[in-house]
């Protein structure tokens, strides 16, 4: 067997293994971070949370806040589990720090 045959064989084996691995990989589950409405947390605080933790501009944050206010809950963003879990913890800690009862949770998105 020549060097070219060995190299070609090795390359095709690698390509085949990569293709098999890619076929076995699946998209990670996605989770939406949701804020729930309450009668005590000020609207501007909710807007500030959306800007601070979800990088929304003022207009988008206001729209989401109004959704939360009128529909009882609003989606802040969609993330893989670890990031969603971190966002929920950050928002919860921040709300507690400022003594607001703002509730934040994550919901798995069914695929």
PDB file of C-alpha atoms in Angstrom:
ATOM      1  CA  UNK A   1       0.000   0.000   0.000  1.00  0.00           C
ATOM      2  CA  UNK A   2       1.404   3.393  -0.932  1.00  0.00           C
ATOM      3  CA  UNK A   3       1.508   6.463   1.321  1.00  0.00           C
ATOM      4  CA  UNK A   4      -1.274   8.066  -0.750  1.00  0.00           C
ATOM      5  CA  UNK A   5      -3.490   5.017  -0.298  1.00  0.00           C
ATOM      6  CA  UNK A   6      -2.887   5.073   3.475  1.00  0.00           C
ATOM      7  CA  UNK A   7      -3.581   8.823   3.664  1.00  0.00           C
ATOM      8  CA  UNK A   8      -6.703   8.535   1.497  1.00  0.00           C
ATOM      9  CA  UNK A   9      -7.921   5.618   3.580  1.00  0.00           C
ATOM     10  CA  UNK A  10      -7.298   7.534   6.826  1.00  0.00           C
ATOM     11  CA  UNK A  11      -9.024  10.638   5.510  1.00  0.00           C
ATOM     12  CA  UNK A  12     -12.076   8.700   4.349  1.00  0.00           C
ATOM     13  CA  UNK A  13     -12.251   6.923   7.734  1.00  0.00           C
ATOM     14  CA  UNK A  14     -12.126  10.271   9.524  1.00  0.00           C
ATOM     15  CA  UNK A  15     -14.786  11.754   7.237  1.00  0.00           C
ATOM     16  CA  UNK A  16     -16.998   8.718   7.804  1.00  0.00           C
ATOM     17  CA  UNK A  17     -16.551   8.953  11.586  1.00  0.00           C
ATOM     18  CA  UNK A  18     -17.350  12.671  11.558  1.00  0.00           C
ATOM     19  CA  UNK A  19     -20.488  12.059   9.494  1.00  0.00           C
ATOM     20  CA  UNK A  20     -21.608   9.308  11.889  1.00  0.00           C
ATOM     21  CA  UNK A  21     -20.962  11.534  14.902  1.00  0.00           C
ATOM     22  CA  UNK A  22     -22.866  14.414  13.294  1.00  0.00           C
ATOM     23  CA  UNK A  23     -25.829  12.148  12.613  1.00  0.00           C
ATOM     24  CA  UNK A  24     -25.891  11.123  16.293  1.00  0.00           C
ATOM     25  CA  UNK A  25     -25.719  14.704  17.586  1.00  0.00           C
ATOM     26  CA  UNK A  26     -29.001  16.368  18.332  1.00  0.00           C
ATOM     27  CA  UNK A  27     -29.866  19.932  19.132  1.00  0.00           C
ATOM     28  CA  UNK A  28     -29.783  20.713  22.854  1.00  0.00           C
ATOM     29  CA  UNK A  29     -33.127  21.315  24.523  1.00  0.00           C
ATOM     30  CA  UNK A  30     -34.161  24.953  24.636  1.00  0.00           C
ATOM     31  CA  UNK A  31     -35.780  26.748  27.551  1.00  0.00           C
ATOM     32  CA  UNK A  32     -37.624  30.030  27.691  1.00  0.00           C
ATOM     33  CA  UNK A  33     -37.116  32.331  30.630  1.00  0.00           C
ATOM     34  CA  UNK A  34     -40.445  33.728  31.763  1.00  0.00           C
ATOM     35  CA  UNK A  35     -41.326  36.592  34.112  1.00  0.00           C
ATOM     36  CA  UNK A  36     -44.646  36.386  35.954  1.00  0.00           C
ATOM     37  CA  UNK A  37     -46.870  39.332  36.775  1.00  0.00           C
ATOM     38  CA  UNK A  38     -47.474  40.391  40.362  1.00  0.00           C
ATOM     39  CA  UNK A  39     -49.243  43.351  41.939  1.00  0.00           C
ATOM     40  CA  UNK A  40     -46.200  44.762  43.731  1.00  0.00           C
ATOM     41  CA  UNK A  41     -43.148  44.913  41.460  1.00  0.00           C
ATOM     42  CA  UNK A  42     -42.958  48.334  39.746  1.00  0.00           C
ATOM     43  CA  UNK A  43     -43.132  48.326  35.963  1.00  0.00           C
ATOM     44  CA  UNK A  44     -39.882  50.328  35.669  1.00  0.00           C
ATOM     45  CA  UNK A  45     -38.097  47.672  37.722  1.00  0.00           C
ATOM     46  CA  UNK A  46     -39.285  44.980  35.299  1.00  0.00           C
ATOM     47  CA  UNK A  47     -38.081  47.092  32.358  1.00  0.00           C
ATOM     48  CA  UNK A  48     -34.705  47.544  34.075  1.00  0.00           C
ATOM     49  CA  UNK A  49     -34.419  43.769  34.654  1.00  0.00           C
ATOM     50  CA  UNK A  50     -35.165  43.073  31.001  1.00  0.00           C
ATOM     51  CA  UNK A  51     -32.540  45.586  29.894  1.00  0.00           C
ATOM     52  CA  UNK A  52     -29.915  44.446  32.382  1.00  0.00           C
ATOM     53  CA  UNK A  53     -30.203  40.666  32.127  1.00  0.00           C
ATOM     54  CA  UNK A  54     -31.667  40.160  28.657  1.00  0.00           C
ATOM     55  CA  UNK A  55     -29.973  43.018  26.778  1.00  0.00           C
ATOM     56  CA  UNK A  56     -33.213  44.507  25.517  1.00  0.00           C
ATOM     57  CA  UNK A  57     -33.455  48.111  24.470  1.00  0.00           C
ATOM     58  CA  UNK A  58     -36.016  50.286  26.254  1.00  0.00           C
ATOM     59  CA  UNK A  59     -38.723  49.837  23.623  1.00  0.00           C
ATOM     60  CA  UNK A  60     -38.473  46.032  23.525  1.00  0.00           C
ATOM     61  CA  UNK A  61     -38.269  45.821  27.328  1.00  0.00           C
ATOM     62  CA  UNK A  62     -41.378  47.991  27.644  1.00  0.00           C
ATOM     63  CA  UNK A  63     -43.282  45.793  25.172  1.00  0.00           C
ATOM     64  CA  UNK A  64     -42.352  42.629  27.085  1.00  0.00           C
ATOM     65  CA  UNK A  65     -43.236  44.296  30.405  1.00  0.00           C
ATOM     66  CA  UNK A  66     -46.674  45.252  29.056  1.00  0.00           C
ATOM     67  CA  UNK A  67     -47.144  41.660  27.896  1.00  0.00           C
ATOM     68  CA  UNK A  68     -46.305  40.459  31.402  1.00  0.00           C
ATOM     69  CA  UNK A  69     -48.683  43.021  32.899  1.00  0.00           C
ATOM     70  CA  UNK A  70     -51.643  42.246  30.614  1.00  0.00           C
ATOM     71  CA  UNK A  71     -51.218  38.502  29.993  1.00  0.00           C
ATOM     72  CA  UNK A  72     -49.789  37.445  33.337  1.00  0.00           C
ATOM     73  CA  UNK A  73     -46.423  36.369  31.985  1.00  0.00           C
ATOM     74  CA  UNK A  74     -43.915  37.180  29.284  1.00  0.00           C
ATOM     75  CA  UNK A  75     -40.992  35.466  27.607  1.00  0.00           C
ATOM     76  CA  UNK A  76     -37.655  37.186  28.162  1.00  0.00           C
ATOM     77  CA  UNK A  77     -35.552  34.930  25.961  1.00  0.00           C
ATOM     78  CA  UNK A  78     -34.804  31.380  24.832  1.00  0.00           C
ATOM     79  CA  UNK A  79     -31.592  29.649  25.897  1.00  0.00           C
ATOM     80  CA  UNK A  80     -29.961  26.291  26.512  1.00  0.00           C
ATOM     81  CA  UNK A  81     -30.666  24.965  30.020  1.00  0.00           C
ATOM     82  CA  UNK A  82     -27.525  26.198  31.782  1.00  0.00           C
ATOM     83  CA  UNK A  83     -27.873  29.754  30.524  1.00  0.00           C
ATOM     84  CA  UNK A  84     -31.623  29.848  31.236  1.00  0.00           C
ATOM     85  CA  UNK A  85     -31.005  28.539  34.751  1.00  0.00           C
ATOM     86  CA  UNK A  86     -28.359  31.209  35.334  1.00  0.00           C
ATOM     87  CA  UNK A  87     -30.662  33.978  34.075  1.00  0.00           C
ATOM     88  CA  UNK A  88     -33.455  32.817  36.408  1.00  0.00           C
ATOM     89  CA  UNK A  89     -31.063  32.822  39.375  1.00  0.00           C
ATOM     90  CA  UNK A  90     -29.686  36.267  38.483  1.00  0.00           C
ATOM     91  CA  UNK A  91     -33.139  37.827  38.127  1.00  0.00           C
ATOM     92  CA  UNK A  92     -34.415  36.170  41.313  1.00  0.00           C
ATOM     93  CA  UNK A  93     -31.403  37.343  43.337  1.00  0.00           C
ATOM     94  CA  UNK A  94     -31.657  40.860  41.912  1.00  0.00           C
ATOM     95  CA  UNK A  95     -35.376  41.093  42.721  1.00  0.00           C
ATOM     96  CA  UNK A  96     -34.750  39.871  46.275  1.00  0.00           C
ATOM     97  CA  UNK A  97     -31.929  42.378  46.684  1.00  0.00           C
ATOM     98  CA  UNK A  98     -34.398  45.169  45.895  1.00  0.00           C
ATOM     99  CA  UNK A  99     -37.161  43.492  47.927  1.00  0.00           C
ATOM    100  CA  UNK A 100     -39.503  42.847  44.997  1.00  0.00           C
ATOM    101  CA  UNK A 101     -41.526  39.629  44.709  1.00  0.00           C
ATOM    102  CA  UNK A 102     -40.848  39.321  40.956  1.00  0.00           C
ATOM    103  CA  UNK A 103     -41.025  35.667  39.924  1.00  0.00           C
ATOM    104  CA  UNK A 104     -38.876  34.266  37.158  1.00  0.00           C
ATOM    105  CA  UNK A 105     -38.972  30.691  35.895  1.00  0.00           C
ATOM    106  CA  UNK A 106     -37.855  28.587  32.980  1.00  0.00           C
ATOM    107  CA  UNK A 107     -40.055  26.463  30.750  1.00  0.00           C
ATOM    108  CA  UNK A 108     -38.817  23.738  28.427  1.00  0.00           C
ATOM    109  CA  UNK A 109     -39.744  24.274  24.807  1.00  0.00           C
ATOM    110  CA  UNK A 110     -41.077  21.059  23.300  1.00  0.00           C
ATOM    111  CA  UNK A 111     -39.456  20.334  19.967  1.00  0.00           C
TER     112      UNK A 111
END
